PDB file of C-alpha atoms in Angstrom:
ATOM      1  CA  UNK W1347     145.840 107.911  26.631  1.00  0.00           C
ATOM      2  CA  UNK W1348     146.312 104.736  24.687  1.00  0.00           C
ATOM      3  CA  UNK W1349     150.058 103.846  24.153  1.00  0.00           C
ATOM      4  CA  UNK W1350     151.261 101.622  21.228  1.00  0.00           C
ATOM      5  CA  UNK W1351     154.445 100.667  19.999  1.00  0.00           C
ATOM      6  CA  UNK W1352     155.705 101.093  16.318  1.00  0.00           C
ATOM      7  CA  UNK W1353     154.288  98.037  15.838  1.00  0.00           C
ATOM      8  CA  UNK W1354     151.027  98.464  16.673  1.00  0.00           C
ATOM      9  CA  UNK W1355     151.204  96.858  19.553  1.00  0.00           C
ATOM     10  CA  UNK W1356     150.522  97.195  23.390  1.00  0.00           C
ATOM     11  CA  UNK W1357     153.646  98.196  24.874  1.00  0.00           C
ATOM     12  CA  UNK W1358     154.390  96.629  28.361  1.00  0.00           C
ATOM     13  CA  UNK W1359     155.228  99.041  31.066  1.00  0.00           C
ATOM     14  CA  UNK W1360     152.798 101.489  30.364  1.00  0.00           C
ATOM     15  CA  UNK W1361     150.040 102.319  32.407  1.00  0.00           C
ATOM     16  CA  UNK W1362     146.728 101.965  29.793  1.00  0.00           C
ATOM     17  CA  UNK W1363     146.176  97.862  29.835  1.00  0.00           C
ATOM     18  CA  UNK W1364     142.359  96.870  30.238  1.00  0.00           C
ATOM     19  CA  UNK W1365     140.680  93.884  31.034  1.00  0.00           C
ATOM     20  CA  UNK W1366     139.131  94.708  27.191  1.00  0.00           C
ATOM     21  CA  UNK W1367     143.424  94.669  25.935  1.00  0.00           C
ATOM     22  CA  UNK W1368     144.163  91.633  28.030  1.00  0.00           C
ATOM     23  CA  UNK W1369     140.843  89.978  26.449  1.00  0.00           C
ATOM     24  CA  UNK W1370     141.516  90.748  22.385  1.00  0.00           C
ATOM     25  CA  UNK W1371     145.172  89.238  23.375  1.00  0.00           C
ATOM     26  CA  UNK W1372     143.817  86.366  24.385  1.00  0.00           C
ATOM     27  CA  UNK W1373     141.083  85.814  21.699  1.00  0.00           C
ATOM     28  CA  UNK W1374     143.525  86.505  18.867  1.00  0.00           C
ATOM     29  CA  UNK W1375     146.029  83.903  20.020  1.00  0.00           C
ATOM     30  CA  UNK W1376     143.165  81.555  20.443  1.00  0.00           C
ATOM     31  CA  UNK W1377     141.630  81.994  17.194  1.00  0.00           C
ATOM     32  CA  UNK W1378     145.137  81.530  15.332  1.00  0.00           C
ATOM     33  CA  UNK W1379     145.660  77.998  17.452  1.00  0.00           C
ATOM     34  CA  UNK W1380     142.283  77.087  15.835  1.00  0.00           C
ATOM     35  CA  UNK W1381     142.948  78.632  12.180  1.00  0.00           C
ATOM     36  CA  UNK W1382     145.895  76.894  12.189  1.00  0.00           C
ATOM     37  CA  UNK W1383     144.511  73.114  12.563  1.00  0.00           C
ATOM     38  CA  UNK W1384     142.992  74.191   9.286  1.00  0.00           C
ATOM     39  CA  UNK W1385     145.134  75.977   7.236  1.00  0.00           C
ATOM     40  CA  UNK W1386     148.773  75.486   6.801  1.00  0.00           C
ATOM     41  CA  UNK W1387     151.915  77.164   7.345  1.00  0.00           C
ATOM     42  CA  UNK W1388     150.523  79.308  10.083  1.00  0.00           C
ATOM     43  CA  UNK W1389     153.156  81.829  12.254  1.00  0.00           C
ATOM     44  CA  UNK W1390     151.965  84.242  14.620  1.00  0.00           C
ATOM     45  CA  UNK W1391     153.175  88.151  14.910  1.00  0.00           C
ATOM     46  CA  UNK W1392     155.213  87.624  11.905  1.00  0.00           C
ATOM     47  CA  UNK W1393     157.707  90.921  11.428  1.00  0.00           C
ATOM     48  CA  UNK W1394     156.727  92.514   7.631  1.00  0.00           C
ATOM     49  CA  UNK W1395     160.361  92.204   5.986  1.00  0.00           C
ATOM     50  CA  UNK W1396     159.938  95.548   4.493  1.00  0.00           C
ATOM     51  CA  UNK W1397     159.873  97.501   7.995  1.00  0.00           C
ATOM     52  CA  UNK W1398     160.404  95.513  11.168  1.00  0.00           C
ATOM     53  CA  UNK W1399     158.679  97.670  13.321  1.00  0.00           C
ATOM     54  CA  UNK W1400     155.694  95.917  12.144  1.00  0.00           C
ATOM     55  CA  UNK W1401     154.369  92.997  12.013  1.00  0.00           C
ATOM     56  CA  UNK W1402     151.060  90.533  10.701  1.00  0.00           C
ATOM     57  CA  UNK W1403     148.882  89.233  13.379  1.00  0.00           C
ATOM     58  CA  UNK W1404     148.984  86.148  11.546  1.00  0.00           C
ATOM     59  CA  UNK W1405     149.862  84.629   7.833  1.00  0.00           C
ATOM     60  CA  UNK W1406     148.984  81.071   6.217  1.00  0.00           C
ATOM     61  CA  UNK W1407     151.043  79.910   3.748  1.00  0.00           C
ATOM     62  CA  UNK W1408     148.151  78.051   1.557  1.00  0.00           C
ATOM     63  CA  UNK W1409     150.697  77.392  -0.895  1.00  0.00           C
ATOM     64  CA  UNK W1410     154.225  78.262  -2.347  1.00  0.00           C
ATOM     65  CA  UNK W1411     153.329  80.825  -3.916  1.00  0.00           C
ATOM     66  CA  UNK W1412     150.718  82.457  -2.169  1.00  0.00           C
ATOM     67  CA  UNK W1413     150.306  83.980   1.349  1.00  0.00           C
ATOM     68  CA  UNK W1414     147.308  84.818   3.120  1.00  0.00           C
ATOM     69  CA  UNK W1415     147.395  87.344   5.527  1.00  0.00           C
ATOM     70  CA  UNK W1416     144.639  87.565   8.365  1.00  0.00           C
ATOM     71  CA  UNK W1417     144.743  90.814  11.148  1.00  0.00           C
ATOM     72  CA  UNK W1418     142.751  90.683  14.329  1.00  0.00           C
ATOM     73  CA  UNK W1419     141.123  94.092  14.601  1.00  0.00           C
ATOM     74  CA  UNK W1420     139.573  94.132  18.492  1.00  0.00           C
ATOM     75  CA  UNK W1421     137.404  97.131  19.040  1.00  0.00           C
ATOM     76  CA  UNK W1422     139.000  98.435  21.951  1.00  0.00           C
ATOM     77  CA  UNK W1423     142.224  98.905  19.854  1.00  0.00           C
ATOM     78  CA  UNK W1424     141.133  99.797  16.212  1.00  0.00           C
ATOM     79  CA  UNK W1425     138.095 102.091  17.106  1.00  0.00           C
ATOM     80  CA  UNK W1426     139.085 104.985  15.016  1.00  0.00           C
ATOM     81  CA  UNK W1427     142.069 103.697  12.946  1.00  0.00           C
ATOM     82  CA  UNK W1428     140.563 102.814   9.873  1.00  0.00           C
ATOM     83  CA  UNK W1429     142.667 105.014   7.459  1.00  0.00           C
ATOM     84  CA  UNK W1430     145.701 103.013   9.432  1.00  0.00           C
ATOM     85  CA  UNK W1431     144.268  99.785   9.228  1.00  0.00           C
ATOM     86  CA  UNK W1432     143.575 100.109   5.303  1.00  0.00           C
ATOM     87  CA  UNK W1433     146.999 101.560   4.948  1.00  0.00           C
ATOM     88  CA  UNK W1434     148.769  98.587   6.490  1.00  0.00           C
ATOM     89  CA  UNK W1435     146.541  95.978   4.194  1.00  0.00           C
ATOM     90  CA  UNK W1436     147.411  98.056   1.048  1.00  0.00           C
ATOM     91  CA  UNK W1437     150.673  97.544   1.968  1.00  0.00           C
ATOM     92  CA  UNK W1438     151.233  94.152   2.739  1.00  0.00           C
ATOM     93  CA  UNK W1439     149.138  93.231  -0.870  1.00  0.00           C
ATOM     94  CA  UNK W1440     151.366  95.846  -2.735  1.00  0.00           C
ATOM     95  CA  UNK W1441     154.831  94.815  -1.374  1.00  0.00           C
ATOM     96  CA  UNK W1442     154.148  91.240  -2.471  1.00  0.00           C
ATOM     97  CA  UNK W1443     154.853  89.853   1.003  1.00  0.00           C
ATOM     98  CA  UNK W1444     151.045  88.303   1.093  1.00  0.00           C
ATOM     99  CA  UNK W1445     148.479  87.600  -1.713  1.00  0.00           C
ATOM    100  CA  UNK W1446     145.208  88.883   0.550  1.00  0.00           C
ATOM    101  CA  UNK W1447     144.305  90.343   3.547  1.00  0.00           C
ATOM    102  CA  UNK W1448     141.431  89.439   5.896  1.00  0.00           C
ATOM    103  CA  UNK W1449     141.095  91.640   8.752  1.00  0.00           C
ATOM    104  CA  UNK W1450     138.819  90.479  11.719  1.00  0.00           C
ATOM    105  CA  UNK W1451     136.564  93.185  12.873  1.00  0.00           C
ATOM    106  CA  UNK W1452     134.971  93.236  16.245  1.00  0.00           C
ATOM    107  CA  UNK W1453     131.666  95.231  16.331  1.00  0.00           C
ATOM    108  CA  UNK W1454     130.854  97.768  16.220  1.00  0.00           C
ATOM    109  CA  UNK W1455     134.120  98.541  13.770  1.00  0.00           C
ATOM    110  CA  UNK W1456     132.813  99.287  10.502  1.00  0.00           C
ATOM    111  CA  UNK W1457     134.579  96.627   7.354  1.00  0.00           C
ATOM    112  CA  UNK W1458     137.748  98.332   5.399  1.00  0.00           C
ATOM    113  CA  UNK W1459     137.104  96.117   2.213  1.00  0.00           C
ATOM    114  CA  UNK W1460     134.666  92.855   1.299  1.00  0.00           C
ATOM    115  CA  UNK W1461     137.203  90.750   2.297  1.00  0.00           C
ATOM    116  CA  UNK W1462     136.664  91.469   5.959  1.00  0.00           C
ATOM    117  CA  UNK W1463     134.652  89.534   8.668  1.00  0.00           C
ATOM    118  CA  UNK W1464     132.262  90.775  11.033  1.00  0.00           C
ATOM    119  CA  UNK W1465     131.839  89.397  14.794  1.00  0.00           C
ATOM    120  CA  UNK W1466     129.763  90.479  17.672  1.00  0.00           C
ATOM    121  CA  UNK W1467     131.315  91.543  20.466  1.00  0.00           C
ATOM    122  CA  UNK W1468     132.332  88.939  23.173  1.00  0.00           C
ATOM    123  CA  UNK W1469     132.555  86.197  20.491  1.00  0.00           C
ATOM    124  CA  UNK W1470     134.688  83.160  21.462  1.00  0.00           C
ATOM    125  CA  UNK W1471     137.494  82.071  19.333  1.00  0.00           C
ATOM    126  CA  UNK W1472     135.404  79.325  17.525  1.00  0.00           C
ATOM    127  CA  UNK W1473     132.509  81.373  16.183  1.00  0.00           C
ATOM    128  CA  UNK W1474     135.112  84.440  14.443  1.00  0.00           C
ATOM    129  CA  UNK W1475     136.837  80.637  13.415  1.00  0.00           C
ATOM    130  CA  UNK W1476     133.855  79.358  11.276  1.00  0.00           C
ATOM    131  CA  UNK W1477     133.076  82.842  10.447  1.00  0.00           C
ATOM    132  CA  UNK W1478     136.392  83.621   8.752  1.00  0.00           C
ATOM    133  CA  UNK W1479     135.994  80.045   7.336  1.00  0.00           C
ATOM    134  CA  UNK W1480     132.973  80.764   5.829  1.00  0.00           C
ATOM    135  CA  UNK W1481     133.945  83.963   4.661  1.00  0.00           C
ATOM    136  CA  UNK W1482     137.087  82.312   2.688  1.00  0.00           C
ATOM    137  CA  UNK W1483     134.929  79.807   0.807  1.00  0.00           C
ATOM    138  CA  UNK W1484     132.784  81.788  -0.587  1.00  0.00           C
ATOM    139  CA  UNK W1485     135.359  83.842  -1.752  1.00  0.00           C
ATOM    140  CA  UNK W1486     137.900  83.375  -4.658  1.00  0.00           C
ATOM    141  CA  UNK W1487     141.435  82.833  -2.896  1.00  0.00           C
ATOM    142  CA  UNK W1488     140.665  79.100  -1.754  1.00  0.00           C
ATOM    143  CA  UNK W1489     139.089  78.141  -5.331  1.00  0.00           C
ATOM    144  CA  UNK W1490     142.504  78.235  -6.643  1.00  0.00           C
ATOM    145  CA  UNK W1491     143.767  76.064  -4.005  1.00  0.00           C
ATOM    146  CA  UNK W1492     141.249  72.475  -3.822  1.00  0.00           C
ATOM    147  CA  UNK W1493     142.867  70.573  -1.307  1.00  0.00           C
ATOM    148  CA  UNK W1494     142.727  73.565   0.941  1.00  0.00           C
ATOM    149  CA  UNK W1495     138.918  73.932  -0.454  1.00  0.00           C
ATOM    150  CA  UNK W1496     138.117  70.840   0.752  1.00  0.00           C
ATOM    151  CA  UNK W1497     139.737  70.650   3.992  1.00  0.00           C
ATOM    152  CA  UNK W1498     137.854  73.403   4.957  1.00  0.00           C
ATOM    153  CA  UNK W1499     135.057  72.322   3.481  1.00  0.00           C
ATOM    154  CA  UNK W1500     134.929  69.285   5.685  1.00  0.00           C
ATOM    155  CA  UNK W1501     136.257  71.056   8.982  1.00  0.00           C
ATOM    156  CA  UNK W1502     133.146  73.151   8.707  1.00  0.00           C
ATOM    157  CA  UNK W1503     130.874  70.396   7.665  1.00  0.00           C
ATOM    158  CA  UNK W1504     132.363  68.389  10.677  1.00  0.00           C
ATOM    159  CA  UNK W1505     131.658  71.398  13.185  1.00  0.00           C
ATOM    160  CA  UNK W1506     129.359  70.449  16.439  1.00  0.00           C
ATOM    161  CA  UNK W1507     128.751  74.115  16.548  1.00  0.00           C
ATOM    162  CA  UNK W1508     126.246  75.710  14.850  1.00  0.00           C
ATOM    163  CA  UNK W1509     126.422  79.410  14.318  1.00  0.00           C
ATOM    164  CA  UNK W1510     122.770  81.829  15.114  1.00  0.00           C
ATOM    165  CA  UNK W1511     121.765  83.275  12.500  1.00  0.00           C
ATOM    166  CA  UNK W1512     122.152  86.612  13.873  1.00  0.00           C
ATOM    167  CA  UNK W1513     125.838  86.118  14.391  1.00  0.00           C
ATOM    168  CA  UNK W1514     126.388  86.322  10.576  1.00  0.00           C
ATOM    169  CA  UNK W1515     126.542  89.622   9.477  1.00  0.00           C
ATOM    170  CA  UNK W1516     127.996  88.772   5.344  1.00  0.00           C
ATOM    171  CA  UNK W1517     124.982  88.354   2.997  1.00  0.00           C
ATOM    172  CA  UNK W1518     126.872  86.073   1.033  1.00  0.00           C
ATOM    173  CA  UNK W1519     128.290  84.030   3.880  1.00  0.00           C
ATOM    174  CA  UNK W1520     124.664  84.224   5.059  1.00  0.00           C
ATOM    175  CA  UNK W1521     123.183  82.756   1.530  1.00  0.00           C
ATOM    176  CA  UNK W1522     125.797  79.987   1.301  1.00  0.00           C
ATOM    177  CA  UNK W1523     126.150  79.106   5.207  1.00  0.00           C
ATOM    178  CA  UNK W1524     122.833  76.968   5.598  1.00  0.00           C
ATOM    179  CA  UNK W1525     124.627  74.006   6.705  1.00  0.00           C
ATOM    180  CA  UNK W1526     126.312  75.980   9.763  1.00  0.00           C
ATOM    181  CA  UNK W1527     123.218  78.117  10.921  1.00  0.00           C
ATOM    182  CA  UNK W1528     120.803  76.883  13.371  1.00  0.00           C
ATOM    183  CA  UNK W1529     118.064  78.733  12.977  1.00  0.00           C
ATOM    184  CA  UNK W1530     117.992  80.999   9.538  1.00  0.00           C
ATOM    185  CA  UNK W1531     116.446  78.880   7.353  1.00  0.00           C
ATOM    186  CA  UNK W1532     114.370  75.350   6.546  1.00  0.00           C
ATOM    187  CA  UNK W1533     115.811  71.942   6.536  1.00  0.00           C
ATOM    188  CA  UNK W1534     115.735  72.016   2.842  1.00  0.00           C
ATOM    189  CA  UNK W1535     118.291  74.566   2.312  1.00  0.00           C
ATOM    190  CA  UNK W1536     120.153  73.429   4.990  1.00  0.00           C
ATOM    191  CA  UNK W1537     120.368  69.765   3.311  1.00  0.00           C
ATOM    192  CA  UNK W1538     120.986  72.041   0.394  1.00  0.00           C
ATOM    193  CA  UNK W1539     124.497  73.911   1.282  1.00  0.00           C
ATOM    194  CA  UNK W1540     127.184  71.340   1.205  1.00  0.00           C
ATOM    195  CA  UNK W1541     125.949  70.723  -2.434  1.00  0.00           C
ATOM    196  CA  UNK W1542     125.841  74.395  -3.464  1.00  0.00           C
ATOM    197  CA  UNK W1543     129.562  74.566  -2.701  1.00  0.00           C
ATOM    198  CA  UNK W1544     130.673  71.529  -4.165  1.00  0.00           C
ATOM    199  CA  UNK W1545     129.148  72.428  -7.479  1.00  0.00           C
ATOM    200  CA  UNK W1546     131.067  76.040  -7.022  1.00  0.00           C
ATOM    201  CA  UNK W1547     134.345  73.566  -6.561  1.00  0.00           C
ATOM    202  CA  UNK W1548     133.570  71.735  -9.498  1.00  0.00           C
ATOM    203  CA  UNK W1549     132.461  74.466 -12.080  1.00  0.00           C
ATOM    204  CA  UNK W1550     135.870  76.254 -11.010  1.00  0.00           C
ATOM    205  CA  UNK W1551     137.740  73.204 -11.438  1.00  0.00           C
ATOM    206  CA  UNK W1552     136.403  73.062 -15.036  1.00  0.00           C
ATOM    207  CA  UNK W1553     137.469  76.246 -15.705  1.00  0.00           C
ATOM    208  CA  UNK W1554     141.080  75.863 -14.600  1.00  0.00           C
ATOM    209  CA  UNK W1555     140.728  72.613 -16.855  1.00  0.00           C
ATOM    210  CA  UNK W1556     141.548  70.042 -13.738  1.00  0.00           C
ATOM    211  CA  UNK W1557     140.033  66.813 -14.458  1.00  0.00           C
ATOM    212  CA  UNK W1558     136.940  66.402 -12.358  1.00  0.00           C
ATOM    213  CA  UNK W1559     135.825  62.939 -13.057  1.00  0.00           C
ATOM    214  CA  UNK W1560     136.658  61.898  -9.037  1.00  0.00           C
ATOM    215  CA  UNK W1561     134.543  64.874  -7.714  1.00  0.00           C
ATOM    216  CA  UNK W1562     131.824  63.809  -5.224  1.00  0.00           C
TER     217      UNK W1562
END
């Protein structure tokens, strides 16, 4: 029987750890160090000041006044807790304490909302990395913050590793993620990508009315 604390957590001292436990530790404290190269203001198993009995697998501060929140959802723990998962996301958004949620979810867990991400099973730190990166840029949060647009922007474009295009199960990351697939698509739209985002950058700086003139 699987044994948690009233955090959520694996409790040490009980008798259920797995090599699959052990594993998801690992990969989530792994995939944080590399988020956090990235994105700023990063702290790990942060306590929710509401109820400190639980806490975030990890929150970004992207800027003063806005939070991002991002939970590691392994299979072996979260199979069946989806009402619980979706509970604790609802929460964190309603309280205030973060501005989004993005919950990581290991295959074969089914997505809680559209802001999840998808990753196969046995995926290394890195991949869920540029997956969650892609995921965030072609979302909203980041267009309202442009130096954190375009540092991830270039971390991605920078990447030596280029994702299959199996391993990306978002249709929108999918459309927009040319650049960082190696085998989806032609050349052309893979020259293509880069440019498709930039425009996004700089039809949403227009719209916030930021001067654009120095956009590449």
């Amino acid at each position: 029987m699987n044994y948690y604390s009233a955090r959520g957590r694996y409790r040490a001292g009980c008798n259920c750890a797995t090599e699959a436990g052990t594993r998801d530790s690992k990969i989530e404290l792994a995939t944080f160090e590399l988020l956090s190269f990235v994105m700023p203001g990063g702290r790990h198993d942060v306590p929710f000041p509401n109820d400190r009995r639980m806490a975030v697998d990890m929150v970004f501060e992207l800027a003063p006044d806005c939070r991002l929140a991002i939970e590691y959802d392994g299979a072996y723990w979260h199979e069946g807790r989806e009402e619980g998962d979706a509970r604790k996301s609802a929460l964190l958004v309603d309280s205030g304490f973060v501005h989004s949620v993005v919950r990581l979810r290991e295959e074969p867990l089914d997505l809680i909302s559209r802001d999840d991400v998808s990753f196969a099973k046995g995926a290394k730190a890195a991949e869920i990395v540029q997956l969650t990166l892609m995921h965030l840029l072609d979302g909203e949060l980041l267009f309202r913050y442009h130096d954190q647009f375009d540092r991830v922007l270039r971390f991605l474009e920078s990447s030596s590793t280029r994702l299959p295009a199996g391993r990306i199960r978002c249709p929108r990351c999918l459309r927009m993620g040319y650049e960082w697939v190696d085998d989806a698509v032609g050349p052309e739209l893979a020259r293509r990508a880069p440019q498709i985002w930039w425009e996004r950058r700089r039809q949403t700086r227009l719209r916030a009315g930021v001067d654009s003139a120095h956009d590449g």
